[in-house]
Tab-separated table of C-alpha atoms and ligand atoms in Angstrom:
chain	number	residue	atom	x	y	z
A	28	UNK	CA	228.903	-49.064	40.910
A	29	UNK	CA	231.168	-51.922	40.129
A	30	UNK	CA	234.424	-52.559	40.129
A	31	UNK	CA	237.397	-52.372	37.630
A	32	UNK	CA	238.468	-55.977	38.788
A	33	UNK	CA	235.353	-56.772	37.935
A	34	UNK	CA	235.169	-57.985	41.810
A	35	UNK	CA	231.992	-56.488	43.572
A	36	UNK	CA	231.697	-53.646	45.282
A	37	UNK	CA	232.458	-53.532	49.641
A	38	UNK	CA	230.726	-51.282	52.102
A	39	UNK	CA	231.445	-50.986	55.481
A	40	UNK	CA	227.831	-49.921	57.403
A	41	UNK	CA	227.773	-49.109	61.065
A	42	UNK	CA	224.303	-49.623	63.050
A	43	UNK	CA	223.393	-51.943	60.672
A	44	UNK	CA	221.326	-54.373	63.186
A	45	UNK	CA	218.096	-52.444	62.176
A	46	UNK	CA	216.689	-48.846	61.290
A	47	UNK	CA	218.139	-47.412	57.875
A	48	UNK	CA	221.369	-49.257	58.136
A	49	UNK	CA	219.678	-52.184	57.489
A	50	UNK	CA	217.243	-51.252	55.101
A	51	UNK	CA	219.994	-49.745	53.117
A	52	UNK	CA	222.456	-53.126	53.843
A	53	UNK	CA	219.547	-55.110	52.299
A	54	UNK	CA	219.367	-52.673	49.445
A	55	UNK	CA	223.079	-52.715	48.429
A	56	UNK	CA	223.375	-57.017	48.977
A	57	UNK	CA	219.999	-56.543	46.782
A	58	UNK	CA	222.543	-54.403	44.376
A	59	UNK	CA	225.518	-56.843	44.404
A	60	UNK	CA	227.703	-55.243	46.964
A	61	UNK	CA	229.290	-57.407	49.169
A	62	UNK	CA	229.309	-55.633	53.046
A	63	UNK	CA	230.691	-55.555	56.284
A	64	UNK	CA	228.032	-54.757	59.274
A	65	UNK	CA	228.284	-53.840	62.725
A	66	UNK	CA	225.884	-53.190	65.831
A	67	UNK	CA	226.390	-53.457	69.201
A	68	UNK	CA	223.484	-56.442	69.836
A	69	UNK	CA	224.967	-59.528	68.368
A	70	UNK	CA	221.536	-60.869	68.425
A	71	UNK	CA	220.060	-58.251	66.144
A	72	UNK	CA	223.055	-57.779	63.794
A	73	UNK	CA	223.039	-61.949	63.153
A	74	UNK	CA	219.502	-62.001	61.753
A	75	UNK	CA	220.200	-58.686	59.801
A	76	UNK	CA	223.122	-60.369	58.226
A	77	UNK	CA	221.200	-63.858	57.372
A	78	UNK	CA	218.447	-61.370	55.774
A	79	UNK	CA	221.589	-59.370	54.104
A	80	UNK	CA	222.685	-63.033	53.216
A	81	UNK	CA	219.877	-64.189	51.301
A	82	UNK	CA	220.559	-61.562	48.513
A	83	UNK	CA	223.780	-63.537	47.533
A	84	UNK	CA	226.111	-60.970	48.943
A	85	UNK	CA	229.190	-62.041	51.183
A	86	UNK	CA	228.529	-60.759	54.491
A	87	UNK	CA	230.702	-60.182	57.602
A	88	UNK	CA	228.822	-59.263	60.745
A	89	UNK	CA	230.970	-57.864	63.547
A	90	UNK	CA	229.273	-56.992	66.840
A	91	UNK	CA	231.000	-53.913	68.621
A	92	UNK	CA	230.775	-50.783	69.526
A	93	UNK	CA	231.968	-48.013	66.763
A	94	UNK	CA	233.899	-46.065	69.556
A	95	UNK	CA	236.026	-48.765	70.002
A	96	UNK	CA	239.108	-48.226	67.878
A	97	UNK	CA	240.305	-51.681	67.755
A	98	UNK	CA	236.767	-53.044	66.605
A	99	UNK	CA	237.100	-50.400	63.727
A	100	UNK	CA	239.953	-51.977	62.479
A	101	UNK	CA	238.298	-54.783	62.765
A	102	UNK	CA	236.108	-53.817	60.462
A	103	UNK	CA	238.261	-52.376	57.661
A	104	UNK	CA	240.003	-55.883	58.093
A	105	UNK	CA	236.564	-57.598	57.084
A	106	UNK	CA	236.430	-55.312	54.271
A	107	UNK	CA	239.695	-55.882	53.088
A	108	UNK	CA	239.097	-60.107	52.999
A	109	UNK	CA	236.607	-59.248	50.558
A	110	UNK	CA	238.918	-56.881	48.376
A	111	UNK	CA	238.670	-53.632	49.445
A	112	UNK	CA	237.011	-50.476	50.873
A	113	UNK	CA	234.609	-48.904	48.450
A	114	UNK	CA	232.262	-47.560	50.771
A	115	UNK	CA	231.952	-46.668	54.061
A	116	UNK	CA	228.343	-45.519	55.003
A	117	UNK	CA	228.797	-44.450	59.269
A	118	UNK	CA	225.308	-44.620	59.830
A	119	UNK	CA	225.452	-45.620	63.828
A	120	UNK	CA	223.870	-42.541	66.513
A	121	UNK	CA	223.757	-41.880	69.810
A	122	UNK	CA	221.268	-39.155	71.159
A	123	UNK	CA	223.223	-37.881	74.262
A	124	UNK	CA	219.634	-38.610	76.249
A	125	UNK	CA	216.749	-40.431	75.822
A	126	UNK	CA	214.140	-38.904	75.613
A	127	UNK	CA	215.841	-35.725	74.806
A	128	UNK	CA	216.240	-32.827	76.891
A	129	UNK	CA	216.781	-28.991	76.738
A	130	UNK	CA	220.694	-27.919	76.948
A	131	UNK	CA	220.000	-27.280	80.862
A	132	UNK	CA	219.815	-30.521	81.645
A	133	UNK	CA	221.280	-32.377	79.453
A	134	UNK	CA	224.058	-34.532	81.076
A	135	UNK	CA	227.558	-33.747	79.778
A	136	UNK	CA	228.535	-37.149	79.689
A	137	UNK	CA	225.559	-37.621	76.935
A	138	UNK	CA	227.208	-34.471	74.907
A	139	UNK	CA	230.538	-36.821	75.075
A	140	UNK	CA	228.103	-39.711	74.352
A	141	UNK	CA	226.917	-38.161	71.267
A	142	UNK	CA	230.620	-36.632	69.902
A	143	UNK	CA	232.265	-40.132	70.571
A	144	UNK	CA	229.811	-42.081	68.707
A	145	UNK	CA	228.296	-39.464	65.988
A	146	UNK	CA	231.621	-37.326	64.703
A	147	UNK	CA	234.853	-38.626	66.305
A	148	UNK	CA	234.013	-42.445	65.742
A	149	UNK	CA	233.256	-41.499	62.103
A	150	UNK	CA	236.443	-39.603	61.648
A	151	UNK	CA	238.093	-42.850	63.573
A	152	UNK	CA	236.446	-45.128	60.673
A	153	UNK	CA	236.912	-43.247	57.552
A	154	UNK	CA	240.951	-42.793	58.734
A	155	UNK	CA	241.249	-46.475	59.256
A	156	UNK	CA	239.745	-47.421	55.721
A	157	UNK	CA	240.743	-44.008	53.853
A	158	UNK	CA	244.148	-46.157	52.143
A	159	UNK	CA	241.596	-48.244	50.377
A	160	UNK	CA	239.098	-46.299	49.630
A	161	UNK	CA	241.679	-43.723	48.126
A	162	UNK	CA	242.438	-47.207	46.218
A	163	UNK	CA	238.843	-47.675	45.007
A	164	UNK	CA	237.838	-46.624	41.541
A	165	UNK	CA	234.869	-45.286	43.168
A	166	UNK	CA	235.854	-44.637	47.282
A	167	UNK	CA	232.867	-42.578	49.121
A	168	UNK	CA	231.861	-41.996	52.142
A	169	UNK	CA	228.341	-41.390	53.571
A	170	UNK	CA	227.843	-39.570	56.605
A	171	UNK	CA	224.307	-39.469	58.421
A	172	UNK	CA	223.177	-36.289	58.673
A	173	UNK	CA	219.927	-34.522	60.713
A	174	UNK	CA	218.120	-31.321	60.323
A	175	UNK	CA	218.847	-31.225	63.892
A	176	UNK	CA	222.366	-29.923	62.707
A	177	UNK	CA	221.326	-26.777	61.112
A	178	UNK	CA	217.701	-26.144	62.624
A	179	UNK	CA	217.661	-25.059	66.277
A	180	UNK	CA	215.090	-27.605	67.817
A	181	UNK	CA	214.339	-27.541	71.318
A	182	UNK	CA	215.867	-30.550	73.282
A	183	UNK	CA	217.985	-31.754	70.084
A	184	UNK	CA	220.821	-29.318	70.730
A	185	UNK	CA	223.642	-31.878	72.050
A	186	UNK	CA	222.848	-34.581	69.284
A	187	UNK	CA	222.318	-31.891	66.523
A	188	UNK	CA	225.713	-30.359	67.504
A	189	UNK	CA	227.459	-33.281	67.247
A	190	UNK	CA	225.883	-34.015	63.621
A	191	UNK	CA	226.687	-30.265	62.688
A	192	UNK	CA	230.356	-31.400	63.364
A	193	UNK	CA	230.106	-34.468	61.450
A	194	UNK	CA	228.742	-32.615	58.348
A	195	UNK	CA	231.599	-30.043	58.607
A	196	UNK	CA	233.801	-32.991	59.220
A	197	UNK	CA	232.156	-34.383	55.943
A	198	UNK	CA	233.002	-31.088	54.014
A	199	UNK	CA	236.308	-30.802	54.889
A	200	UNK	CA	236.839	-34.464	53.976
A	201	UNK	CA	235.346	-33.864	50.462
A	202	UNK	CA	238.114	-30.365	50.091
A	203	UNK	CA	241.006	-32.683	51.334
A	204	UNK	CA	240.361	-36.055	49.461
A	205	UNK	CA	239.073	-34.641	46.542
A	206	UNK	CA	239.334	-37.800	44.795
A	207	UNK	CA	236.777	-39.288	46.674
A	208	UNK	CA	232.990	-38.657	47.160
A	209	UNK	CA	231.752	-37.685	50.254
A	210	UNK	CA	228.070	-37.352	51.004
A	211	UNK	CA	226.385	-35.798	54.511
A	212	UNK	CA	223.134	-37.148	53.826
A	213	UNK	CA	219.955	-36.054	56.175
A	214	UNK	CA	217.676	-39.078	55.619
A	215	UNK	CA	214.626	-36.636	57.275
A	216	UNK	CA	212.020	-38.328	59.360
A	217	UNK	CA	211.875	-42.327	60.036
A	218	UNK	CA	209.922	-43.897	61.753
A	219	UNK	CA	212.784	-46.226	64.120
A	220	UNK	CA	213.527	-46.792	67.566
A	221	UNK	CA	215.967	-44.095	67.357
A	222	UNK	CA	213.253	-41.260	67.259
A	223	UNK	CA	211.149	-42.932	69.405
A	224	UNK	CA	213.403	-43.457	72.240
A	225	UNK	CA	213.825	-39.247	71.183
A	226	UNK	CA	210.672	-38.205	71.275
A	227	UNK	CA	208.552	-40.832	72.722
A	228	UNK	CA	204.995	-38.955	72.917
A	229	UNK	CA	205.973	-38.305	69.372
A	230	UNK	CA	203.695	-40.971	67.289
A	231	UNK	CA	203.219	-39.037	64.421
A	232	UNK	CA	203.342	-41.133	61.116
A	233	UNK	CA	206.938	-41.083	59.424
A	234	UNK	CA	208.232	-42.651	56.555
A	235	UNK	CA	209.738	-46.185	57.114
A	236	UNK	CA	213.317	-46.399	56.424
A	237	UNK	CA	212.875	-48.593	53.814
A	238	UNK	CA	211.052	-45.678	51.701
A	239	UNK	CA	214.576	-43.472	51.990
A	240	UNK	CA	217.105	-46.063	51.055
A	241	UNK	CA	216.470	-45.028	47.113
A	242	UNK	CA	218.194	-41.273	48.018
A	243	UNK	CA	221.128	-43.023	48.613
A	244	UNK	CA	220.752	-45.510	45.852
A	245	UNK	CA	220.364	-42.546	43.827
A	246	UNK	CA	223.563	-41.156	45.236
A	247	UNK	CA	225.337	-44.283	44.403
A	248	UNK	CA	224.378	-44.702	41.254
A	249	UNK	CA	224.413	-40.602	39.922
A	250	UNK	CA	227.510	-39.548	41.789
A	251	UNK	CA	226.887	-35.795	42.143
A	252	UNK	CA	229.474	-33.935	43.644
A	253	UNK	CA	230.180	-34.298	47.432
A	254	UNK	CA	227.883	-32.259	49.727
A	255	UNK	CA	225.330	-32.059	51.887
A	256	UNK	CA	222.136	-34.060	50.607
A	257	UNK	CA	218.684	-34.241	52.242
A	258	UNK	CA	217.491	-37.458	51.182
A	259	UNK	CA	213.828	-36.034	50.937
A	260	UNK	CA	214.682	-33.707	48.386
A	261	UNK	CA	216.500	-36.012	46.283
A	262	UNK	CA	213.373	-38.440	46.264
A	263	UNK	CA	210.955	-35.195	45.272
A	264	UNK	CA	213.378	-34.804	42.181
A	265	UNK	CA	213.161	-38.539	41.023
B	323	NAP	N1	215.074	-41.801	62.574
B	323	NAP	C1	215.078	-40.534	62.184
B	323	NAP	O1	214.011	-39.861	62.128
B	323	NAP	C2	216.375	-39.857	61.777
B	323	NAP	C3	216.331	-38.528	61.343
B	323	NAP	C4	217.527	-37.902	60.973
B	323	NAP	C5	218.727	-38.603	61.020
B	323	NAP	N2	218.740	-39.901	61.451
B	323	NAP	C6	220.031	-40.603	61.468
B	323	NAP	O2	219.916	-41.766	60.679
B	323	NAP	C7	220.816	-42.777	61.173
B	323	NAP	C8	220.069	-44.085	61.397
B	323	NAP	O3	219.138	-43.886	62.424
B	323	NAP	P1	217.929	-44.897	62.710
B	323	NAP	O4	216.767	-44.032	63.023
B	323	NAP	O5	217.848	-45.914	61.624
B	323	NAP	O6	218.426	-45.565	64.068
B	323	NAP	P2	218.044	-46.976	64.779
B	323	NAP	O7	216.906	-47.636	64.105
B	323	NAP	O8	217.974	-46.681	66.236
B	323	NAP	O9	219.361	-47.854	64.471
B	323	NAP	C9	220.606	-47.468	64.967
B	323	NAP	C10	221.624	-48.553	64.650
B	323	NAP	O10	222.900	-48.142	65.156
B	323	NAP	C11	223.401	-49.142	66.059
B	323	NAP	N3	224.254	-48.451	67.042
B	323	NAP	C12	223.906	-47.487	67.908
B	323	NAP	N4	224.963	-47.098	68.632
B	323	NAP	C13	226.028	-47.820	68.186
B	323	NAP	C14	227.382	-47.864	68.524
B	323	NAP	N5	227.905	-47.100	69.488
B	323	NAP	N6	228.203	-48.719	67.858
B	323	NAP	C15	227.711	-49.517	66.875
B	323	NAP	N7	226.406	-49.502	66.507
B	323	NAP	C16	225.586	-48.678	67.161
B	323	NAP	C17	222.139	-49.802	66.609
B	323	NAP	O11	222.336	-51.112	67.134
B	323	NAP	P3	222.815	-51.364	68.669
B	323	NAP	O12	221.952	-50.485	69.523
B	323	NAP	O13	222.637	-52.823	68.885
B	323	NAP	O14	224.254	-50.943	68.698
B	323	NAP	C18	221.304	-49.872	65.328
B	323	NAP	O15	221.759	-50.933	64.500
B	323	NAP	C19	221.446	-42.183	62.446
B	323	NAP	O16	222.702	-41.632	62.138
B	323	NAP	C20	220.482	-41.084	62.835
B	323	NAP	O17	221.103	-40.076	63.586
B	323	NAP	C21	217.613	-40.552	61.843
């Protein structure tokens, strides 16, 4: 993907510090996109971003929370220094409890948790950047998906409800923007602190996120139609 202009590519990729966000940052700066990052830990995002760096691509790290509306302008702003909103991958999860636990115990405040930071923060992103990325040649957005939204697993209930409504937030997108592309992409199993702080007796080998980053290259560079993807399946059909 490249621009008109000729001027590269932005993404905007929340939870980026570590995990698949920044497998796939380091991918994309690997790709020539230039890319706006965000984490909570300012620690972790900094040394993600020199990594991200040392690909050649312009990089703007921005520590905050995605549930904050003001830092998600901030981040469209970053994006828009560099030219533009291309992409906006929201890739940053919260559980609702860790380790999991079954619907009867599972604090509300976790279900409110898991809606503010999986689906409504999204929805809070994608509005904030959706006048440039209607701009883009090329605008998509990539919403992170779990089989957890359409399997009913014991103890993933609040966290795979609030990824069911991102993915029919994701549809609904795709029907009313129609000129964009908008992927809900289920990475499957990786092996990251996010499943472990899930499942923590879990230590069952998993792929490393690294090793599901070409799905979404794939996605990027084939453009299907926007839908629901499971990134497993799209690496079987390589
Ligand atoms: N791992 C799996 O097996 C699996 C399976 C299916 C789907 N997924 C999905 O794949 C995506 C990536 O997961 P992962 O396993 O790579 O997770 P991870 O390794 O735990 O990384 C999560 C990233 O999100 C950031 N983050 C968390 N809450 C945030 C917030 N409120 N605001 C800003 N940043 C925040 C984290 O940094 P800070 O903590 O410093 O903020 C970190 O950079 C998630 O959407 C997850 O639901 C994962």
């Amino acid at each position: 993907m490249t621009r008109e202009t000729g001027v590269m590519p932005v993404a905007i990729i929340t939870g980026a510090s570590k995990g698949l966000g920044r497998a796939l940052a380091e991918a994309l700066a690997g790709r020539g996109w230039d890319l706006v990052l965000d984490a909570r830990g300012g620690r972790a995002l900094a040394e993600a971003a020199r990594a991200v760096a040392g690909y050649g691509a312009r990089v703007e790290a921005l520590p905050g929370d995605v549930t904050d509306a003001g830092h998600r302008a901030a981040l469209v702003r970053a994006a828009r220094g560099f030219g533009g909103v291309d992409l906006v991958v929201h890739n940053a999860s919260a559980l609702g409890a860790e380790p999991l636990r079954r619907l009867a115990e599972l604090p509300l405040e976790g279900l409110r948790r898991a809606l503010e930071v999986n689906t409504v923060a999204a929805l809070g992103l994608v509005r904030e950047a959706l006048p440039w990325l209607r701009g883009s040649a090329e605008g998509t957005v990539i919403t992170l998906s779990s089989d957890a939204a359409e399997e009913a697993y014991e103890t993933w209930g609040g966290y795979g409800a609030s990824k069911a409504a991102l993915d029919q937030l994701a549809a609904v997108l795709a029907v009313e923007e129609p000129w964009l592309r908008v992927w809900a992409v289920d990475p499957g199993d990786m092996a990251t602190d996010l499943y472990a702080a899930a499942v923590p007796e879990d230590d069952s080998p998993r792929p490393a996120p690294a090793d599901v980053v070409p799905a979404f290259v794939r996605l990027l560079d084939e453009r299907p139609a926007s839908g629901r993807y499971s990134a497993p399946s799209l690496l079987e059909a390589r």
